[in-house]
Amino acid sequence: MKQLKGIILCFFLALVASFLGSRLPIVGGAVFAVILGMVLNKPVSKLTWASDGIAFTSKKILQYAVILLGFSMNLKTILASGQESLPVILSTVSISLITAYVLTRALGLDRKIGILVGVGSSICGGSAIAATAPIIDANDEEVAKSISVIFLFNVLAAILFPSLGQWIGLSNQGFGLFAGTAINDTSSVTAAASSWDAIHQSNTLTIATVVKLTRTLAIIPISLALSFYEGRQSGKKDLKISSLVPSFILLFILASIIRTFIPLPESLILQLKTLSKFFITMAMAAIGLKTNLVHLVKTGGKAILVGMVCWIFITLTSLGVQSLIGIL
């Protein structure tokens, strides 16, 4: 297998990144993987024996990660537990997608980067980007740029939101809902909720996690909608799902259905979730290895602006809708 050496390289980078992510969860293993990959981009680009495996990891391993992610999503449990948060989730997801679309066109930002920043901001950061990138055929630099933008505002949110919540007088329930809807990545949601719990001796982590999982369900309709749209844009006339929707998205949905209706051992679910997370980290390492850091920094201004405005609007919308429905 000619890809094996490159896959092994990404595997070891993912191990290092996962270790660093466990020590600094506010950043997370996937972001460390992208950074490590970009740092090593120049020397690794000269290793011809690694290129096929790196390409395989950035595409196929990423798709396998999304499929495995489905096994962590019990649709019944998530919807039952997160029902109260649905108005806030629907509002924040909608405002972020609309904002990203409008700003992408107004600023002349690359359409694919705009989509990735929009879904990453509105749904669940790296997981949403992982699910969406293959659908729109985004290249590695576009994925790396989007992940970098999402990471920047994840870290800011995790650091600033506990103090912001205290300043405006959020209740424990209100902060859990705020963290779960206004912070993108699970690791940053966990970090912010844990900080709040340490200050207030509360249990907002559970609330924030349930809300975050409920929000993650938006991957399914948005992936399907993007698949149909991209299929039609490419000139496909056949409206069959099998011809318009990538197989890995169908398998992701199937995995979610299996998780919902078939009792699987919790130990198995945990292992599959851990493997999915590690596969995403491997894929991010591969994407980093194929991304020129200098070029990324020079061309990332518009993407950062879109991410910042999405982040601000999500924050204001989450607090505003909570206030309207009386949760604050």
mmCIF file of C-alpha atoms in Angstrom:
data_model
loop_
_atom_site.group_PDB
_atom_site.id
_atom_site.type_symbol
_atom_site.label_atom_id
_atom_site.label_comp_id
_atom_site.label_asym_id
_atom_site.label_seq_id
_atom_site.Cartn_x
_atom_site.Cartn_y
_atom_site.Cartn_z
ATOM 1 C CA MET A 1 0.000 0.000 0.000
ATOM 2 C CA LYS A 2 1.782 3.112 -1.260
ATOM 3 C CA GLN A 3 -0.133 5.415 1.099
ATOM 4 C CA LEU A 4 1.001 3.626 4.267
ATOM 5 C CA LYS A 5 4.099 5.713 5.053
ATOM 6 C CA GLY A 6 2.243 8.993 4.758
ATOM 7 C CA ILE A 7 -0.639 7.664 6.873
ATOM 8 C CA ILE A 8 1.820 6.578 9.577
ATOM 9 C CA LEU A 9 3.377 10.061 9.558
ATOM 10 C CA CYS A 10 -0.064 11.626 10.106
ATOM 11 C CA PHE A 11 -0.787 9.024 12.802
ATOM 12 C CA PHE A 12 2.259 9.996 14.841
ATOM 13 C CA LEU A 13 1.572 13.702 14.423
ATOM 14 C CA ALA A 14 -1.981 13.043 15.640
ATOM 15 C CA LEU A 15 -0.627 11.237 18.700
ATOM 16 C CA VAL A 16 1.508 14.253 19.608
ATOM 17 C CA ALA A 17 -1.356 16.663 18.902
ATOM 18 C CA SER A 18 -3.804 14.585 20.976
ATOM 19 C CA PHE A 19 -1.394 14.616 23.909
ATOM 20 C CA LEU A 20 -1.001 18.401 23.651
ATOM 21 C CA GLY A 21 -4.763 18.775 23.317
ATOM 22 C CA SER A 22 -5.342 16.745 26.491
ATOM 23 C CA ARG A 23 -2.983 19.099 28.337
ATOM 24 C CA LEU A 24 -4.593 22.219 26.884
ATOM 25 C CA PRO A 25 -8.235 21.337 26.077
ATOM 26 C CA ILE A 26 -9.144 24.953 25.363
ATOM 27 C CA VAL A 27 -7.162 24.524 22.120
ATOM 28 C CA GLY A 28 -7.845 20.845 21.382
ATOM 29 C CA GLY A 29 -5.947 18.157 19.510
ATOM 30 C CA ALA A 30 -7.293 19.020 16.042
ATOM 31 C CA VAL A 31 -5.954 22.575 16.183
ATOM 32 C CA PHE A 32 -2.569 21.412 17.484
ATOM 33 C CA ALA A 33 -2.491 18.935 14.571
ATOM 34 C CA VAL A 34 -3.065 21.686 11.996
ATOM 35 C CA ILE A 35 -0.361 23.843 13.588
ATOM 36 C CA LEU A 36 2.169 20.982 13.741
ATOM 37 C CA GLY A 37 1.425 20.098 10.144
ATOM 38 C CA MET A 38 1.895 23.666 8.905
ATOM 39 C CA VAL A 39 5.176 23.995 10.822
ATOM 40 C CA LEU A 40 6.433 20.845 9.085
ATOM 41 C CA ASN A 41 5.005 21.741 5.680
ATOM 42 C CA LYS A 42 8.281 22.763 4.029
ATOM 43 C CA PRO A 43 10.474 19.772 4.969
ATOM 44 C CA VAL A 44 7.674 17.218 4.475
ATOM 45 C CA SER A 45 6.748 18.624 1.048
ATOM 46 C CA LYS A 46 10.119 17.289 -0.162
ATOM 47 C CA LEU A 47 9.300 13.720 0.956
ATOM 48 C CA THR A 48 7.761 12.187 -2.148
ATOM 49 C CA TRP A 49 7.077 8.917 -0.318
ATOM 50 C CA ALA A 50 4.654 10.676 2.041
ATOM 51 C CA SER A 51 2.458 12.586 -0.418
ATOM 52 C CA ASP A 52 -0.005 9.797 -1.317
ATOM 53 C CA GLY A 53 -0.636 8.879 2.327
ATOM 54 C CA ILE A 54 -1.078 12.507 3.351
ATOM 55 C CA ALA A 55 -3.608 13.015 0.551
ATOM 56 C CA PHE A 56 -5.464 9.823 1.572
ATOM 57 C CA THR A 57 -5.603 10.944 5.216
ATOM 58 C CA SER A 58 -6.833 14.455 4.437
ATOM 59 C CA LYS A 59 -9.712 13.080 2.327
ATOM 60 C CA LYS A 60 -10.661 9.500 3.196
ATOM 61 C CA ILE A 61 -9.716 9.405 6.882
ATOM 62 C CA LEU A 62 -11.657 12.642 7.322
ATOM 63 C CA GLN A 63 -14.747 10.999 5.824
ATOM 64 C CA TYR A 64 -14.347 7.933 8.055
ATOM 65 C CA ALA A 65 -14.221 10.295 11.051
ATOM 66 C CA VAL A 66 -17.554 11.838 10.084
ATOM 67 C CA ILE A 67 -19.170 8.397 9.706
ATOM 68 C CA LEU A 68 -17.963 7.321 13.148
ATOM 69 C CA LEU A 69 -19.223 10.595 14.617
ATOM 70 C CA GLY A 70 -22.749 9.396 13.864
ATOM 71 C CA PHE A 71 -22.469 6.631 16.468
ATOM 72 C CA SER A 72 -22.215 9.236 19.236
ATOM 73 C CA MET A 73 -25.548 10.835 18.290
ATOM 74 C CA ASN A 74 -28.671 9.329 19.876
ATOM 75 C CA LEU A 75 -31.267 11.442 18.097
ATOM 76 C CA LYS A 76 -34.109 10.701 20.530
ATOM 77 C CA THR A 77 -32.110 11.460 23.667
ATOM 78 C CA ILE A 78 -30.524 14.615 22.293
ATOM 79 C CA LEU A 79 -33.821 16.059 21.070
ATOM 80 C CA ALA A 80 -35.664 15.170 24.277
ATOM 81 C CA SER A 81 -32.987 16.688 26.495
ATOM 82 C CA GLY A 82 -32.303 19.726 24.345
ATOM 83 C CA GLN A 83 -35.861 20.647 23.358
ATOM 84 C CA GLU A 84 -35.882 23.827 25.427
ATOM 85 C CA SER A 85 -32.793 25.088 23.659
ATOM 86 C CA LEU A 86 -34.160 24.628 20.113
ATOM 87 C CA PRO A 87 -35.374 28.245 19.620
ATOM 88 C CA VAL A 88 -31.934 29.568 20.584
ATOM 89 C CA ILE A 89 -30.118 26.964 18.441
ATOM 90 C CA LEU A 90 -32.271 27.597 15.364
ATOM 91 C CA SER A 91 -31.816 31.360 15.735
ATOM 92 C CA THR A 92 -28.027 31.255 16.181
ATOM 93 C CA VAL A 93 -27.488 28.746 13.359
ATOM 94 C CA SER A 94 -29.655 30.799 10.993
ATOM 95 C CA ILE A 95 -28.055 34.156 11.818
ATOM 96 C CA SER A 96 -24.548 32.741 11.388
ATOM 97 C CA LEU A 97 -25.253 31.135 8.019
ATOM 98 C CA ILE A 98 -26.994 34.264 6.706
ATOM 99 C CA THR A 99 -24.195 36.519 7.978
ATOM 100 C CA ALA A 100 -21.494 34.328 6.426
ATOM 101 C CA TYR A 101 -23.337 34.256 3.100
ATOM 102 C CA VAL A 102 -23.866 38.032 2.954
ATOM 103 C CA LEU A 103 -20.315 38.911 4.031
ATOM 104 C CA THR A 104 -18.741 36.340 1.698
ATOM 105 C CA ARG A 105 -20.435 37.997 -1.259
ATOM 106 C CA ALA A 106 -19.849 41.552 -0.020
ATOM 107 C CA LEU A 107 -16.135 41.018 0.667
ATOM 108 C CA GLY A 108 -15.442 38.831 -2.361
ATOM 109 C CA LEU A 109 -14.242 36.018 -0.095
ATOM 110 C CA ASP A 110 -13.766 32.595 -1.676
ATOM 111 C CA ARG A 111 -17.175 30.892 -1.622
ATOM 112 C CA LYS A 112 -15.908 27.631 -0.139
ATOM 113 C CA ILE A 113 -14.097 29.366 2.715
ATOM 114 C CA GLY A 114 -17.262 31.375 3.401
ATOM 115 C CA ILE A 115 -19.321 28.174 3.595
ATOM 116 C CA LEU A 116 -16.812 26.453 5.899
ATOM 117 C CA VAL A 117 -16.540 29.450 8.239
ATOM 118 C CA GLY A 118 -20.332 29.772 8.249
ATOM 119 C CA VAL A 119 -21.071 26.135 9.125
ATOM 120 C CA GLY A 120 -18.119 25.954 11.513
ATOM 121 C CA SER A 121 -19.342 29.031 13.376
ATOM 122 C CA SER A 122 -22.993 28.037 13.403
ATOM 123 C CA ILE A 123 -22.860 24.312 14.211
ATOM 124 C CA CYS A 124 -19.871 22.684 15.827
ATOM 125 C CA GLY A 125 -16.533 23.942 14.612
ATOM 126 C CA GLY A 126 -14.152 21.288 13.321
ATOM 127 C CA SER A 127 -16.744 18.497 13.045
ATOM 128 C CA ALA A 128 -19.012 20.606 10.841
ATOM 129 C CA ILE A 129 -16.064 21.652 8.682
ATOM 130 C CA ALA A 130 -14.993 17.993 8.428
ATOM 131 C CA ALA A 131 -18.471 17.012 7.236
ATOM 132 C CA THR A 132 -18.855 19.916 4.820
ATOM 133 C CA ALA A 133 -15.407 20.157 3.199
ATOM 134 C CA PRO A 134 -15.693 16.981 1.048
ATOM 135 C CA ILE A 135 -19.214 17.945 -0.066
ATOM 136 C CA ILE A 136 -18.093 21.271 -1.541
ATOM 137 C CA ASP A 137 -14.718 19.841 -2.622
ATOM 138 C CA ALA A 138 -12.762 22.322 -0.510
ATOM 139 C CA ASN A 139 -8.989 22.085 -0.799
ATOM 140 C CA ASP A 140 -6.615 21.702 2.133
ATOM 141 C CA GLU A 141 -5.703 25.375 2.397
ATOM 142 C CA GLU A 142 -9.388 26.361 2.493
ATOM 143 C CA VAL A 143 -10.009 23.854 5.292
ATOM 144 C CA ALA A 144 -6.920 24.973 7.235
ATOM 145 C CA LYS A 145 -7.901 28.633 6.933
ATOM 146 C CA SER A 146 -11.436 27.916 8.161
ATOM 147 C CA ILE A 147 -10.231 25.780 11.083
ATOM 148 C CA SER A 148 -7.794 28.540 12.077
ATOM 149 C CA VAL A 149 -10.567 31.156 12.100
ATOM 150 C CA ILE A 150 -12.893 28.970 14.167
ATOM 151 C CA PHE A 151 -10.058 28.182 16.597
ATOM 152 C CA LEU A 152 -9.301 31.859 17.170
ATOM 153 C CA PHE A 153 -12.837 32.732 18.250
ATOM 154 C CA ASN A 154 -13.292 29.460 20.177
ATOM 155 C CA VAL A 155 -10.368 30.372 22.401
ATOM 156 C CA LEU A 156 -11.592 33.950 22.857
ATOM 157 C CA ALA A 157 -15.075 32.691 23.773
ATOM 158 C CA ALA A 158 -13.787 30.101 26.234
ATOM 159 C CA ILE A 159 -11.677 32.761 27.972
ATOM 160 C CA LEU A 160 -14.121 35.703 27.909
ATOM 161 C CA PHE A 161 -17.599 34.167 28.216
ATOM 162 C CA PRO A 162 -17.494 33.128 31.912
ATOM 163 C CA SER A 163 -16.647 36.723 32.857
ATOM 164 C CA LEU A 164 -19.203 38.102 30.384
ATOM 165 C CA GLY A 165 -21.897 35.798 31.763
ATOM 166 C CA GLN A 166 -21.145 36.894 35.310
ATOM 167 C CA TRP A 167 -21.110 40.579 34.335
ATOM 168 C CA ILE A 168 -24.585 40.447 32.735
ATOM 169 C CA GLY A 169 -25.956 38.249 35.519
ATOM 170 C CA LEU A 170 -26.692 34.972 33.720
ATOM 171 C CA SER A 171 -28.196 32.145 35.736
ATOM 172 C CA ASN A 172 -26.477 28.745 35.725
ATOM 173 C CA GLN A 173 -29.021 27.443 33.226
ATOM 174 C CA GLY A 174 -28.660 30.584 31.133
ATOM 175 C CA PHE A 175 -24.880 30.275 30.954
ATOM 176 C CA GLY A 176 -25.100 26.577 30.038
ATOM 177 C CA LEU A 177 -27.401 27.452 27.147
ATOM 178 C CA PHE A 178 -25.215 30.431 26.212
ATOM 179 C CA ALA A 179 -22.026 28.349 26.131
ATOM 180 C CA GLY A 180 -23.692 25.534 24.200
ATOM 181 C CA THR A 181 -25.056 27.824 21.481
ATOM 182 C CA ALA A 182 -22.427 30.583 21.192
ATOM 183 C CA ILE A 183 -19.173 28.574 21.334
ATOM 184 C CA ASN A 184 -18.338 26.407 18.351
ATOM 185 C CA ASP A 185 -16.093 23.514 19.323
ATOM 186 C CA THR A 186 -16.957 20.956 22.024
ATOM 187 C CA SER A 187 -13.593 21.309 23.775
ATOM 188 C CA SER A 188 -14.072 25.081 24.131
ATOM 189 C CA VAL A 189 -17.680 24.645 25.300
ATOM 190 C CA THR A 190 -16.398 22.252 27.958
ATOM 191 C CA ALA A 191 -13.615 24.639 28.993
ATOM 192 C CA ALA A 192 -15.986 27.610 29.378
ATOM 193 C CA ALA A 193 -18.636 25.619 31.266
ATOM 194 C CA SER A 194 -16.010 24.088 33.562
ATOM 195 C CA SER A 195 -14.649 27.553 34.362
ATOM 196 C CA TRP A 196 -18.154 28.758 35.225
ATOM 197 C CA ASP A 197 -18.761 25.704 37.418
ATOM 198 C CA ALA A 198 -15.504 26.295 39.284
ATOM 199 C CA ILE A 199 -16.555 29.871 40.062
ATOM 200 C CA HIS A 200 -20.217 29.224 40.899
ATOM 201 C CA GLN A 201 -20.085 25.646 42.241
ATOM 202 C CA SER A 202 -22.747 24.691 39.687
ATOM 203 C CA ASN A 203 -23.330 21.971 37.089
ATOM 204 C CA THR A 204 -23.634 23.930 33.859
ATOM 205 C CA LEU A 205 -21.286 21.520 32.064
ATOM 206 C CA THR A 206 -24.109 18.999 31.664
ATOM 207 C CA ILE A 207 -26.496 21.635 30.292
ATOM 208 C CA ALA A 208 -23.899 23.050 27.896
ATOM 209 C CA THR A 209 -22.953 19.573 26.613
ATOM 210 C CA VAL A 210 -26.570 18.584 25.895
ATOM 211 C CA VAL A 211 -27.211 21.883 24.097
ATOM 212 C CA LYS A 212 -24.008 21.444 22.085
ATOM 213 C CA LEU A 213 -25.017 17.903 21.042
ATOM 214 C CA THR A 214 -28.470 19.143 20.026
ATOM 215 C CA ARG A 215 -26.816 21.854 17.938
ATOM 216 C CA THR A 216 -24.581 19.231 16.294
ATOM 217 C CA LEU A 217 -27.692 17.604 14.782
ATOM 218 C CA ALA A 218 -27.826 20.539 12.364
ATOM 219 C CA ILE A 219 -24.988 18.814 10.483
ATOM 220 C CA ILE A 220 -27.547 16.427 8.985
ATOM 221 C CA PRO A 221 -29.972 18.872 7.272
ATOM 222 C CA ILE A 222 -27.213 21.301 6.289
ATOM 223 C CA SER A 223 -25.056 18.529 4.786
ATOM 224 C CA LEU A 224 -28.030 17.218 2.833
ATOM 225 C CA ALA A 225 -28.983 20.713 1.632
ATOM 226 C CA LEU A 226 -25.407 21.470 0.549
ATOM 227 C CA SER A 227 -25.140 18.108 -1.203
ATOM 228 C CA PHE A 228 -28.277 18.750 -3.231
ATOM 229 C CA TYR A 229 -27.214 22.317 -4.006
ATOM 230 C CA GLU A 230 -23.704 21.337 -5.098
ATOM 231 C CA GLY A 231 -25.114 18.487 -7.156
ATOM 232 C CA ARG A 232 -27.505 20.783 -8.977
ATOM 233 C CA GLN A 233 -24.790 23.405 -9.490
ATOM 234 C CA SER A 234 -22.572 20.782 -11.108
ATOM 235 C CA GLY A 235 -25.321 20.071 -13.641
ATOM 236 C CA LYS A 236 -26.698 16.804 -12.271
ATOM 237 C CA LYS A 237 -30.316 16.311 -13.273
ATOM 238 C CA ASP A 238 -30.925 13.129 -11.315
ATOM 239 C CA LEU A 239 -32.606 13.988 -8.015
ATOM 240 C CA LYS A 240 -31.926 10.622 -6.403
ATOM 241 C CA ILE A 241 -30.245 10.986 -3.017
ATOM 242 C CA SER A 242 -27.627 8.403 -3.978
ATOM 243 C CA SER A 243 -26.451 10.545 -6.881
ATOM 244 C CA LEU A 244 -26.454 13.915 -5.093
ATOM 245 C CA VAL A 245 -25.419 13.106 -1.514
ATOM 246 C CA PRO A 246 -21.913 11.733 -0.790
ATOM 247 C CA SER A 247 -21.949 8.186 0.536
ATOM 248 C CA PHE A 248 -20.129 9.169 3.730
ATOM 249 C CA ILE A 249 -22.986 11.544 4.681
ATOM 250 C CA LEU A 250 -25.526 8.761 4.112
ATOM 251 C CA LEU A 251 -23.406 6.442 6.282
ATOM 252 C CA PHE A 252 -23.160 9.164 8.941
ATOM 253 C CA ILE A 253 -26.963 9.385 9.034
ATOM 254 C CA LEU A 254 -27.227 5.581 9.094
ATOM 255 C CA ALA A 255 -24.809 5.453 12.043
ATOM 256 C CA SER A 256 -26.975 8.002 13.892
ATOM 257 C CA ILE A 257 -30.084 5.914 13.234
ATOM 258 C CA ILE A 258 -28.344 2.737 14.433
ATOM 259 C CA ARG A 259 -27.209 4.558 17.581
ATOM 260 C CA THR A 260 -30.770 5.783 18.185
ATOM 261 C CA PHE A 261 -32.727 2.556 17.701
ATOM 262 C CA ILE A 262 -30.264 -0.243 18.459
ATOM 263 C CA PRO A 263 -28.908 -0.578 22.011
ATOM 264 C CA LEU A 264 -25.132 -0.559 21.702
ATOM 265 C CA PRO A 265 -22.741 -0.989 24.654
ATOM 266 C CA GLU A 266 -21.673 2.372 26.082
ATOM 267 C CA SER A 267 -18.060 1.193 26.036
ATOM 268 C CA LEU A 268 -18.312 0.652 22.268
ATOM 269 C CA ILE A 269 -19.899 4.088 21.761
ATOM 270 C CA LEU A 270 -17.079 5.700 23.720
ATOM 271 C CA GLN A 271 -14.437 3.867 21.656
ATOM 272 C CA LEU A 272 -16.064 4.882 18.360
ATOM 273 C CA LYS A 273 -16.336 8.501 19.518
ATOM 274 C CA THR A 274 -12.667 8.495 20.563
ATOM 275 C CA LEU A 275 -11.647 6.959 17.223
ATOM 276 C CA SER A 276 -13.691 9.561 15.328
ATOM 277 C CA LYS A 277 -11.959 12.363 17.219
ATOM 278 C CA PHE A 278 -8.540 10.828 16.543
ATOM 279 C CA PHE A 279 -9.303 10.418 12.830
ATOM 280 C CA ILE A 280 -10.250 14.114 12.651
ATOM 281 C CA THR A 281 -6.950 14.947 14.341
ATOM 282 C CA MET A 282 -5.062 12.799 11.796
ATOM 283 C CA ALA A 283 -6.872 14.504 8.930
ATOM 284 C CA MET A 284 -6.105 17.948 10.345
ATOM 285 C CA ALA A 285 -2.414 16.983 10.588
ATOM 286 C CA ALA A 286 -2.500 15.959 6.922
ATOM 287 C CA ILE A 287 -4.228 19.209 5.955
ATOM 288 C CA GLY A 288 -1.607 21.171 7.894
ATOM 289 C CA LEU A 289 1.205 19.309 6.129
ATOM 290 C CA LYS A 290 -0.204 20.478 2.791
ATOM 291 C CA THR A 291 -0.727 24.118 3.858
ATOM 292 C CA ASN A 292 1.775 26.948 3.521
ATOM 293 C CA LEU A 293 1.582 28.877 6.805
ATOM 294 C CA VAL A 294 3.027 32.118 5.410
ATOM 295 C CA HIS A 295 0.526 32.205 2.549
ATOM 296 C CA LEU A 296 -2.286 31.350 4.955
ATOM 297 C CA VAL A 297 -1.474 34.306 7.218
ATOM 298 C CA LYS A 298 -1.125 36.710 4.292
ATOM 299 C CA THR A 299 -4.504 35.784 2.762
ATOM 300 C CA GLY A 300 -6.578 35.157 5.893
ATOM 301 C CA GLY A 301 -7.849 38.668 6.682
ATOM 302 C CA LYS A 302 -11.268 38.410 5.035
ATOM 303 C CA ALA A 303 -11.947 34.982 6.533
ATOM 304 C CA ILE A 304 -11.104 36.288 10.017
ATOM 305 C CA LEU A 305 -13.465 39.243 9.527
ATOM 306 C CA VAL A 306 -16.316 36.921 8.484
ATOM 307 C CA GLY A 307 -15.617 34.659 11.456
ATOM 308 C CA MET A 308 -15.527 37.607 13.852
ATOM 309 C CA VAL A 309 -18.841 39.066 12.679
ATOM 310 C CA CYS A 310 -20.486 35.615 12.802
ATOM 311 C CA TRP A 311 -19.160 35.144 16.338
ATOM 312 C CA ILE A 312 -20.486 38.542 17.496
ATOM 313 C CA PHE A 313 -23.905 37.972 15.907
ATOM 314 C CA ILE A 314 -24.190 34.457 17.383
ATOM 315 C CA THR A 315 -23.321 35.835 20.834
ATOM 316 C CA LEU A 316 -25.897 38.641 20.621
ATOM 317 C CA THR A 317 -28.557 36.347 19.159
ATOM 318 C CA SER A 318 -28.078 33.688 21.838
ATOM 319 C CA LEU A 319 -28.429 36.244 24.641
ATOM 320 C CA GLY A 320 -31.276 38.059 22.896
ATOM 321 C CA VAL A 321 -33.421 34.972 22.260
ATOM 322 C CA GLN A 322 -32.790 33.707 25.803
ATOM 323 C CA SER A 323 -34.021 37.046 27.117
ATOM 324 C CA LEU A 324 -37.150 36.895 24.936
ATOM 325 C CA ILE A 325 -38.120 33.398 26.101
ATOM 326 C CA GLY A 326 -37.272 34.124 29.738
ATOM 327 C CA ILE A 327 -34.309 31.809 30.350
ATOM 328 C CA LEU A 328 -31.722 34.428 31.350
#
